[in-house]
Amino acid sequence: MKEKIEEVLNKIRPSLQADGGDVELVEVDEENGIVKVRLTGSCFGCPFSTMTLKNGIEQVLKEEVPGVKEVQAV
């Protein structure tokens, strides 16, 4: 599961980097379906970071990786 999550994050990463940000995988709780990520660069502290996390990263991971239920920022 972790490898698949990394693959999907690598697809998302260019759009974040275009705005000066990035995302880093911190932890995967496969039992509960929780993925923890760290937003870096201009994404860190951005007023839209919650929208990016939930409407972007979480949505894509749920669609492409079976078992992902939630994405949390740390």
Short mmCIF file of C-alpha atoms in Angstrom, two decimals:
data_model
loop_
_atom_site.label_atom_id
_atom_site.label_comp_id
_atom_site.label_asym_id
_atom_site.label_seq_id
_atom_site.Cartn_x
_atom_site.Cartn_y
_atom_site.Cartn_z
CA MET A 1 0.00 0.00 0.00
CA LYS A 2 2.80 2.42 0.88
CA GLU A 3 4.42 2.01 -2.54
CA LYS A 4 1.13 2.72 -4.32
CA ILE A 5 0.59 5.84 -2.17
CA GLU A 6 4.07 7.08 -3.11
CA GLU A 7 3.26 6.52 -6.81
CA VAL A 8 0.08 8.58 -6.52
CA LEU A 9 1.84 11.34 -4.56
CA ASN A 10 4.45 11.48 -7.33
CA LYS A 11 1.62 12.18 -9.80
CA ILE A 12 0.24 14.98 -7.60
CA ARG A 13 3.63 16.47 -6.70
CA PRO A 14 4.27 18.46 -9.95
CA SER A 15 1.15 20.58 -9.48
CA LEU A 16 2.16 21.37 -5.89
CA GLN A 17 5.73 22.14 -6.95
CA ALA A 18 4.45 24.50 -9.64
CA ASP A 19 3.15 26.68 -6.80
CA GLY A 20 6.34 26.32 -4.74
CA GLY A 21 5.10 23.56 -2.44
CA ASP A 22 5.44 19.83 -2.01
CA VAL A 23 4.07 16.85 -0.09
CA GLU A 24 5.98 14.26 1.91
CA LEU A 25 4.64 10.89 3.05
CA VAL A 26 5.13 10.52 6.81
CA GLU A 27 3.20 7.42 7.85
CA VAL A 28 0.68 4.87 6.58
CA ASP A 29 -1.70 3.17 9.02
CA GLU A 30 -2.92 0.35 6.78
CA GLU A 31 -5.17 -1.11 9.46
CA ASN A 32 -7.23 2.09 9.79
CA GLY A 33 -6.68 3.47 6.27
CA ILE A 34 -5.07 6.68 7.53
CA VAL A 35 -2.29 8.34 5.55
CA LYS A 36 -0.22 11.06 7.23
CA VAL A 37 1.56 13.60 5.05
CA ARG A 38 3.54 16.78 5.58
CA LEU A 39 2.93 19.76 3.31
CA THR A 40 6.15 21.68 2.71
CA GLY A 41 7.32 24.80 0.94
CA SER A 42 4.63 27.33 0.16
CA CYS A 43 1.95 24.69 0.93
CA PHE A 44 2.98 24.79 4.59
CA GLY A 45 0.81 27.41 6.26
CA CYS A 46 -1.03 28.32 3.08
CA PRO A 47 -4.67 29.33 3.71
CA PHE A 48 -5.73 26.81 1.05
CA SER A 49 -3.67 23.91 2.44
CA THR A 50 -6.73 22.24 4.00
CA MET A 51 -8.54 22.35 0.67
CA THR A 52 -5.45 21.00 -1.09
CA LEU A 53 -5.21 18.21 1.45
CA LYS A 54 -8.88 17.15 1.48
CA ASN A 55 -10.13 18.04 -2.01
CA GLY A 56 -6.92 17.20 -3.81
CA ILE A 57 -4.57 14.75 -2.16
CA GLU A 58 -7.14 12.80 -0.11
CA GLN A 59 -9.64 12.54 -2.96
CA VAL A 60 -7.05 11.22 -5.44
CA LEU A 61 -5.60 8.75 -2.93
CA LYS A 62 -9.07 7.41 -2.07
CA GLU A 63 -9.82 6.94 -5.78
CA GLU A 64 -6.53 5.27 -6.69
CA VAL A 65 -5.50 3.33 -3.57
CA PRO A 66 -7.96 0.83 -2.11
CA GLY A 67 -8.12 1.04 1.67
CA VAL A 68 -7.31 4.75 2.06
CA LYS A 69 -10.02 6.33 4.21
CA GLU A 70 -8.44 9.59 5.35
CA VAL A 71 -5.42 11.79 4.80
CA GLN A 72 -4.11 13.86 7.70
CA ALA A 73 -1.50 16.61 7.78
CA VAL A 74 1.20 16.44 10.45
#
